[in-house]
XYZ file of C-alpha atoms in Angstrom:
484
model
C 0.000 0.000 0.000
C 1.061 3.589 -0.567
C -0.327 6.663 1.183
C -0.258 10.321 0.282
C -2.246 13.508 0.667
C -4.233 14.697 -2.322
C -4.617 18.382 -1.580
C -5.767 17.830 2.028
C -7.401 14.415 1.553
C -5.622 11.241 2.667
C -5.418 8.657 -0.087
C -4.452 5.026 0.462
C -3.895 2.955 -2.672
C -2.836 -0.645 -3.178
C -4.394 -2.186 -6.264
C -3.711 0.590 -8.759
C -1.872 -0.145 -11.978
C 1.745 0.938 -11.253
C 2.003 2.135 -14.866
C -0.639 4.754 -14.075
C 0.637 8.318 -14.290
C -0.462 11.034 -11.882
C -2.138 12.777 -14.821
C -4.299 9.730 -15.559
C -4.955 9.186 -11.860
C -6.271 12.734 -11.469
C -8.434 12.720 -14.554
C -9.680 9.139 -14.720
C -9.774 8.008 -11.095
C -10.501 11.223 -9.198
C -12.447 13.105 -11.865
C -10.168 16.133 -11.524
C -9.967 17.398 -15.088
C -8.281 20.720 -14.382
C -4.892 19.171 -15.078
C -4.542 18.903 -18.859
C -2.715 16.553 -21.203
C -0.936 18.477 -23.907
C 1.933 16.269 -25.027
C 2.369 13.375 -22.550
C 6.122 13.836 -22.881
C 6.999 16.603 -20.437
C 7.396 19.322 -23.060
C 4.383 21.607 -22.732
C 3.688 21.947 -18.990
C -0.112 21.776 -19.304
C -0.118 18.871 -16.848
C 1.959 20.626 -14.163
C 1.140 19.776 -10.563
C 2.973 20.537 -7.340
C 4.283 17.958 -4.889
C 5.069 18.825 -1.286
C 7.643 16.922 0.761
C 8.889 17.240 4.308
C 12.378 18.675 4.534
C 14.599 20.263 7.139
C 15.481 23.919 6.675
C 18.693 25.702 7.498
C 17.159 26.665 10.824
C 16.769 22.984 11.706
C 12.975 23.168 11.576
C 10.794 20.944 9.427
C 8.885 22.572 6.638
C 7.256 21.604 3.348
C 9.200 21.981 0.119
C 6.941 22.511 -2.868
C 8.111 21.543 -6.345
C 6.436 21.650 -9.730
C 6.355 18.384 -11.685
C 5.015 17.088 -14.978
C 2.209 14.764 -13.947
C 2.323 13.045 -17.354
C 5.794 11.687 -16.488
C 5.143 10.920 -12.815
C 3.974 7.471 -11.768
C 1.561 7.345 -8.835
C 3.959 5.196 -6.800
C 6.322 8.168 -6.470
C 3.711 9.990 -4.346
C 4.208 7.663 -1.370
C 4.474 9.796 1.787
C 4.045 13.129 -0.043
C 1.389 15.720 -0.786
C -0.033 16.107 -4.281
C -1.538 19.511 -5.048
C -3.631 20.008 -8.178
C -5.164 23.196 -9.512
C -8.495 22.274 -7.871
C -6.833 22.513 -4.457
C -5.921 26.188 -4.755
C -9.348 27.810 -4.558
C -10.294 28.218 -0.901
C -13.603 29.151 0.725
C -15.000 30.308 -2.582
C -12.091 32.623 -3.373
C -9.463 32.232 -6.046
C -5.914 31.698 -4.881
C -3.688 34.737 -5.349
C -1.889 33.165 -8.326
C -5.219 32.423 -10.006
C -6.406 35.953 -9.303
C -3.167 37.369 -10.720
C -3.656 35.450 -13.958
C -7.161 36.929 -14.239
C -6.113 40.467 -13.291
C -3.186 40.482 -15.732
C -5.167 38.865 -18.582
C -2.781 35.903 -18.637
C -5.286 33.432 -20.069
C -6.964 33.234 -23.459
C -8.107 29.767 -24.587
C -7.348 28.527 -21.073
C -5.984 25.099 -21.945
C -2.486 25.835 -20.669
C -3.637 28.034 -17.782
C -3.827 25.369 -15.023
C -0.214 24.403 -15.703
C 0.931 28.027 -15.554
C -1.035 28.520 -12.335
C 0.692 25.562 -10.687
C 4.136 26.729 -11.799
C 3.344 30.183 -10.397
C 2.148 28.596 -7.164
C 5.476 26.780 -6.781
C 7.361 29.978 -7.638
C 5.397 31.883 -5.016
C 6.178 29.280 -2.369
C 9.885 29.212 -3.175
C 10.648 32.880 -3.781
C 9.179 35.829 -1.903
C 10.281 38.411 -4.479
C 11.395 36.753 -7.717
C 13.310 38.652 -10.336
C 12.598 38.257 -14.026
C 15.170 35.476 -14.377
C 13.534 33.362 -11.657
C 10.101 33.896 -13.142
C 11.299 32.921 -16.607
C 13.017 29.835 -15.184
C 9.868 28.782 -13.334
C 7.722 29.202 -16.446
C 10.148 27.951 -19.101
C 8.529 24.518 -19.045
C 5.040 25.903 -19.756
C 3.999 26.683 -23.326
C 1.269 29.146 -24.302
C 0.118 29.350 -27.901
C -2.409 32.181 -27.510
C -1.656 34.898 -25.025
C 2.076 35.371 -25.194
C 4.160 35.550 -22.092
C 4.176 39.215 -21.112
C 0.876 39.130 -19.162
C 1.850 35.810 -17.585
C 5.146 37.295 -16.384
C 3.143 40.219 -15.031
C 0.998 37.708 -13.145
C 4.178 36.178 -11.727
C 5.262 39.569 -10.428
C 1.873 40.320 -8.893
C 1.341 36.922 -7.309
C 4.810 36.797 -5.730
C 5.462 40.411 -4.807
C 1.976 40.938 -3.367
C 1.555 37.480 -1.855
C -0.490 37.092 1.311
C -0.559 33.992 3.577
C -2.843 31.360 2.072
C -4.448 28.170 3.347
C -1.212 26.273 2.802
C 0.748 28.694 4.976
C -1.944 28.827 7.643
C -2.297 25.045 7.729
C 1.381 24.163 7.384
C 1.744 22.807 10.923
C -1.254 20.536 10.443
C -0.008 19.338 7.031
C 3.434 18.610 8.480
C 1.816 16.538 11.218
C -0.244 14.611 8.664
C 2.780 13.961 6.465
C 4.752 12.756 9.468
C 1.872 10.432 10.359
C 2.003 8.777 6.923
C 5.795 8.829 6.590
C 6.752 5.415 5.138
C 8.153 2.985 7.692
C 8.467 -0.077 5.472
C 8.595 -0.996 1.804
C 5.464 0.171 0.033
C 3.850 -1.513 -2.961
C 1.346 -0.967 -5.711
C 0.066 -4.248 -7.122
C -2.569 -4.634 -9.814
C -2.097 -8.396 -10.061
C -0.059 -8.528 -13.248
C 2.028 -5.450 -12.510
C 3.702 -4.191 -9.363
C 5.920 -1.384 -8.110
C 7.971 -1.716 -4.928
C 9.024 1.321 -2.900
C 12.003 0.542 -0.619
C 13.323 2.941 2.024
C 16.976 1.920 2.376
C 19.838 1.036 0.062
C 20.043 -2.398 1.666
C 16.350 -3.039 0.965
C 16.765 -1.802 -2.587
C 19.720 -4.119 -3.176
C 17.784 -7.089 -1.786
C 14.666 -6.353 -3.832
C 16.651 -5.830 -7.019
C 18.482 -9.081 -6.412
C 15.146 -10.867 -6.078
C 13.671 -9.085 -9.119
C 16.490 -8.586 -11.630
C 13.926 -8.011 -14.362
C 12.597 -4.909 -12.579
C 13.033 -1.438 -14.038
C 14.482 1.069 -11.617
C 12.376 4.213 -11.347
C 13.914 7.440 -10.056
C 12.617 10.639 -11.658
C 10.930 8.694 -14.444
C 11.346 11.486 -16.987
C 12.842 8.990 -19.440
C 11.272 5.730 -18.284
C 7.718 7.089 -18.291
C 8.014 7.833 -22.007
C 8.042 4.094 -22.652
C 4.494 4.036 -21.292
C 3.130 7.362 -22.525
C 4.773 7.489 -25.957
C 5.556 3.885 -26.879
C 2.623 2.271 -25.035
C 4.792 -0.342 -23.398
C 3.924 -2.160 -20.202
C 6.375 -2.213 -17.302
C 5.523 -5.354 -15.297
C 7.869 -4.701 -12.352
C 9.328 -1.425 -11.152
C 11.304 -0.441 -8.081
C 10.950 3.215 -7.118
C 14.164 4.517 -5.533
C 13.061 8.072 -4.768
C 12.264 7.310 -1.120
C 15.757 5.949 -0.376
C 17.278 8.812 1.606
C 20.823 7.462 1.221
C 20.549 7.875 -2.552
C 19.565 11.552 -2.250
C 22.496 12.858 -0.206
C 25.200 15.248 -1.358
C 28.344 15.115 0.750
C 31.302 17.445 0.281
C 34.647 15.868 1.058
C 38.045 17.525 0.920
C 38.834 16.386 -2.607
C 35.508 15.342 -4.118
C 31.733 15.507 -4.008
C 29.625 12.403 -3.363
C 26.224 12.727 -5.026
C 23.571 10.090 -4.437
C 22.278 8.609 -7.675
C 18.645 9.546 -6.935
C 19.443 13.197 -6.182
C 17.231 15.458 -8.333
C 19.106 17.720 -10.714
C 17.640 20.744 -8.923
C 19.462 19.676 -5.767
C 22.691 18.974 -7.660
C 22.807 22.520 -8.972
C 24.181 24.338 -5.917
C 26.955 21.834 -5.240
C 28.087 21.499 -8.843
C 27.784 25.168 -9.799
C 29.917 26.228 -6.837
C 32.742 24.030 -8.075
C 32.155 24.369 -11.806
C 30.094 27.387 -12.960
C 29.787 25.928 -16.467
C 28.182 22.792 -15.021
C 25.617 24.979 -13.293
C 24.936 26.891 -16.490
C 24.409 23.658 -18.389
C 21.964 22.395 -15.748
C 19.916 25.554 -16.338
C 19.670 24.526 -19.985
C 19.270 20.829 -19.207
C 15.477 20.919 -19.349
C 12.530 22.708 -17.776
C 12.369 23.227 -14.021
C 9.655 20.559 -13.816
C 12.018 18.026 -15.399
C 14.975 19.092 -13.243
C 12.806 18.707 -10.149
C 12.210 15.070 -11.122
C 15.183 13.939 -13.198
C 18.220 12.636 -11.334
C 21.939 12.663 -11.992
C 22.096 8.871 -11.669
C 19.226 8.471 -14.094
C 20.872 10.701 -16.687
C 23.910 8.436 -16.493
C 22.089 5.144 -16.147
C 19.902 5.444 -19.226
C 23.125 5.605 -21.291
C 21.793 8.035 -23.866
C 24.449 9.251 -26.320
C 22.992 12.755 -25.993
C 22.683 12.906 -22.209
C 24.054 16.251 -21.082
C 25.815 15.358 -17.824
C 28.041 12.389 -18.881
C 30.427 14.366 -21.149
C 31.000 16.893 -18.375
C 31.489 14.226 -15.731
C 33.869 12.266 -17.964
C 35.958 15.390 -18.569
C 36.099 15.885 -14.802
C 37.301 12.286 -14.275
C 34.207 11.374 -12.269
C 33.598 7.883 -10.945
C 30.480 5.945 -10.067
C 29.894 3.486 -7.262
C 27.926 0.442 -8.394
C 26.213 -1.814 -5.885
C 24.945 -5.379 -6.107
C 23.650 -6.919 -2.917
C 26.114 -5.953 -0.175
C 29.021 -5.541 -2.599
C 30.148 -2.312 -4.239
C 32.694 -1.435 -6.887
C 33.995 1.882 -8.143
C 34.262 2.467 -11.860
C 35.532 5.387 -13.919
C 32.478 6.880 -15.580
C 34.088 6.727 -19.029
C 34.327 2.924 -18.628
C 30.626 2.608 -17.798
C 29.510 3.214 -21.389
C 30.274 0.335 -23.782
C 27.992 0.776 -26.803
C 24.660 2.324 -27.663
C 22.492 1.838 -24.552
C 24.891 -0.880 -23.365
C 26.783 -0.350 -20.107
C 29.125 -2.185 -17.757
C 26.337 -2.604 -15.219
C 25.756 -6.222 -14.209
C 22.416 -7.877 -13.522
C 20.827 -6.520 -10.321
C 23.553 -3.889 -10.052
C 22.643 -0.231 -9.691
C 24.388 3.130 -9.439
C 24.627 4.126 -5.788
C 26.555 7.389 -6.022
C 28.599 9.604 -8.302
C 32.015 10.835 -7.168
C 33.024 14.172 -8.709
C 36.503 15.621 -8.053
C 36.400 19.138 -6.665
C 37.676 22.011 -8.768
C 41.400 22.686 -8.893
C 42.915 26.010 -9.849
C 45.471 24.421 -12.169
C 42.768 22.912 -14.417
C 40.577 24.952 -16.786
C 37.094 23.442 -17.222
C 34.513 24.663 -19.710
C 31.344 23.115 -21.124
C 29.220 23.981 -24.146
C 25.885 22.814 -25.465
C 24.707 23.225 -29.060
C 20.954 22.907 -29.535
C 18.228 24.339 -31.755
C 16.632 26.168 -28.831
C 18.575 27.855 -26.056
C 16.465 26.349 -23.268
C 14.702 23.052 -22.734
C 16.098 21.257 -25.764
C 18.131 18.146 -26.510
C 21.773 18.588 -27.475
C 23.007 18.202 -31.003
C 26.535 18.393 -29.563
C 27.605 18.671 -25.939
C 31.299 19.327 -25.285
C 33.431 19.458 -22.144
C 37.076 20.544 -22.005
C 39.327 20.178 -18.985
C 43.009 21.052 -19.506
C 46.004 21.677 -17.275
C 48.272 24.253 -18.871
C 51.597 25.359 -17.365
C 54.061 27.844 -18.828
C 52.275 27.788 -22.148
C 52.385 24.001 -22.541
C 49.469 21.577 -22.202
C 50.402 19.124 -19.432
C 47.172 17.117 -19.333
C 43.843 17.056 -21.147
C 40.443 15.444 -20.721
C 38.011 16.215 -23.536
C 34.623 14.553 -23.915
C 31.636 14.895 -26.232
C 28.025 13.832 -26.338
C 26.056 13.562 -29.573
C 29.140 12.611 -31.585
C 29.064 8.824 -31.152
C 26.905 5.975 -29.873
C 28.110 6.763 -26.350
C 29.429 9.790 -24.468
C 33.107 9.518 -25.305
C 36.531 11.035 -24.784
C 38.359 12.566 -27.744
C 41.577 10.594 -27.311
C 43.293 11.621 -30.549
C 42.484 15.237 -29.846
C 43.971 14.935 -26.369
C 47.153 13.358 -27.735
C 47.458 16.188 -30.255
C 47.393 18.709 -27.400
C 49.363 17.148 -24.531
C 53.013 18.129 -24.408
C 52.513 20.748 -27.119
C 52.500 24.560 -26.924
C 49.120 26.104 -26.152
C 48.769 28.147 -29.333
C 46.603 28.497 -32.416
C 48.672 26.031 -34.458
C 48.246 23.384 -31.765
C 44.498 23.984 -31.644
C 44.209 23.503 -35.388
C 46.088 20.196 -35.186
C 43.755 19.111 -32.381
C 40.719 20.116 -34.451
C 41.901 17.885 -37.270
C 42.401 15.044 -34.781
C 38.714 15.253 -33.835
C 37.940 13.767 -37.232
C 39.861 10.659 -36.114
C 37.934 10.473 -32.848
C 34.412 10.709 -34.209
C 32.332 9.766 -37.225
C 29.031 11.334 -36.204
C 25.663 10.481 -37.706
C 23.153 12.743 -39.384
C 19.673 12.988 -37.904
C 16.899 15.543 -37.551
C 18.919 17.532 -35.009
C 22.042 18.023 -37.109
C 24.017 16.623 -40.022
C 27.279 14.781 -39.469
C 29.183 17.649 -41.105
C 27.555 20.184 -38.807
C 28.351 18.107 -35.742
C 32.018 17.693 -36.606
C 32.446 21.352 -37.499
C 30.648 22.368 -34.295
C 32.929 20.168 -32.205
C 35.989 21.728 -33.837
C 34.649 25.236 -33.382
C 33.891 24.583 -29.715
C 37.538 23.680 -29.191
C 38.505 26.934 -30.887
C 36.011 28.761 -28.683
C 37.568 27.191 -25.586
C 41.012 28.377 -26.705
C 39.777 31.938 -27.306
C 38.012 32.099 -23.942
C 41.095 30.980 -22.061
C 43.238 33.470 -23.949
C 40.813 36.356 -23.465
C 38.619 35.554 -20.450
C 36.963 38.995 -20.519
C 34.953 37.946 -23.614
C 33.947 34.624 -22.115
C 30.358 33.739 -22.988
C 30.074 30.370 -21.305
C 27.620 27.631 -22.104
C 24.421 29.677 -22.229
C 25.333 31.743 -25.264
C 26.190 29.023 -27.757
C 23.324 27.642 -29.836
């Protein structure tokens, strides 16, 4: 059985189909049709809901953290022990919530189809930022598409709803909601079981390892932003899943003297602060990784584990010489991330083995790290080419180099010939041109609807030239966000 709060109503579910998304649950099982299906792939934001979880603040007190999610990519099992808030839960005692009223006052709705999703994103923004600037508002709304009104009145609604916010029913009832969430906090492995399909929800790494050993055929579910597409887009059935999002040990970020340890189930939103402090370019890339709704769900371990050749984080992590800790039963092994990827969607992971944590070396002043993403849109788009450069240069000579690309091969991959062309050579334009030519030995990219093979190779070469120019003249540095 799993338990959660729907708005303020306690829900206990056991026999639901584990392949059921929160969007379908709201519309088909609860009759709550305010949440809309626009794309069923996490691109449009019409299905946005907000999930509240207990967390401990910097003051040591418990409070509720509200995050916007795409309900079309969220399986119901991930709600265990949390609060689900839909657009129907905002109106209180016959009055519109302040974010709803702001949308009306600022004329932010026309056909209305996308409006509930915008309202929920604004609600999350209001709860997480007392006085947002334009950048925060744009970030919060970047995952919501409007085809009628345009975004100016919606941004005006963001300003009104956040800058003129008054305590609402969620603020006034926070203590009661915290008590209710604590009362339903999971104390043992939960389960959804429809007879022919099941999803298990362990609470510890040890339980996860045992369950995965007993069910090696199970699909591991973390954020689900990739896995859910198999159900919503390809109409597949997932007979057995194990949801890892309630395993606290997999959601920790620990800072050691020489490296960061990031739990594999840590949402990308939580990874941002730790990674951006060490590597600003990594933080900039995470801003472009996807919408805020996706970053609130998607995990660093999931982005590695699905072994996509166009995943954004693996090239950066490979260039940083990151490692992963794999666990099977009670045994663990540490593997260089570059050795994890073998071929297209094929990895070194053994049966019943899972990624437990990612180990990222901390930044060193003698290494120069930069990352770049080439995509058709600046925000919320898949890479055509993702490049990461990490060089140690001393007295004008390249002493060491780690260069990695995504989108150039069947796997995220180091540019070995390019590295060889640089190491031990003077750091000058002639050396860069030799290294650019070596990239043609490293990669034979494919053409697809994102980019031709010629465009990809030329882009990779030009990104190396860009890296050289930025290091030579740091005052004109444009970083990852400016290159599309």
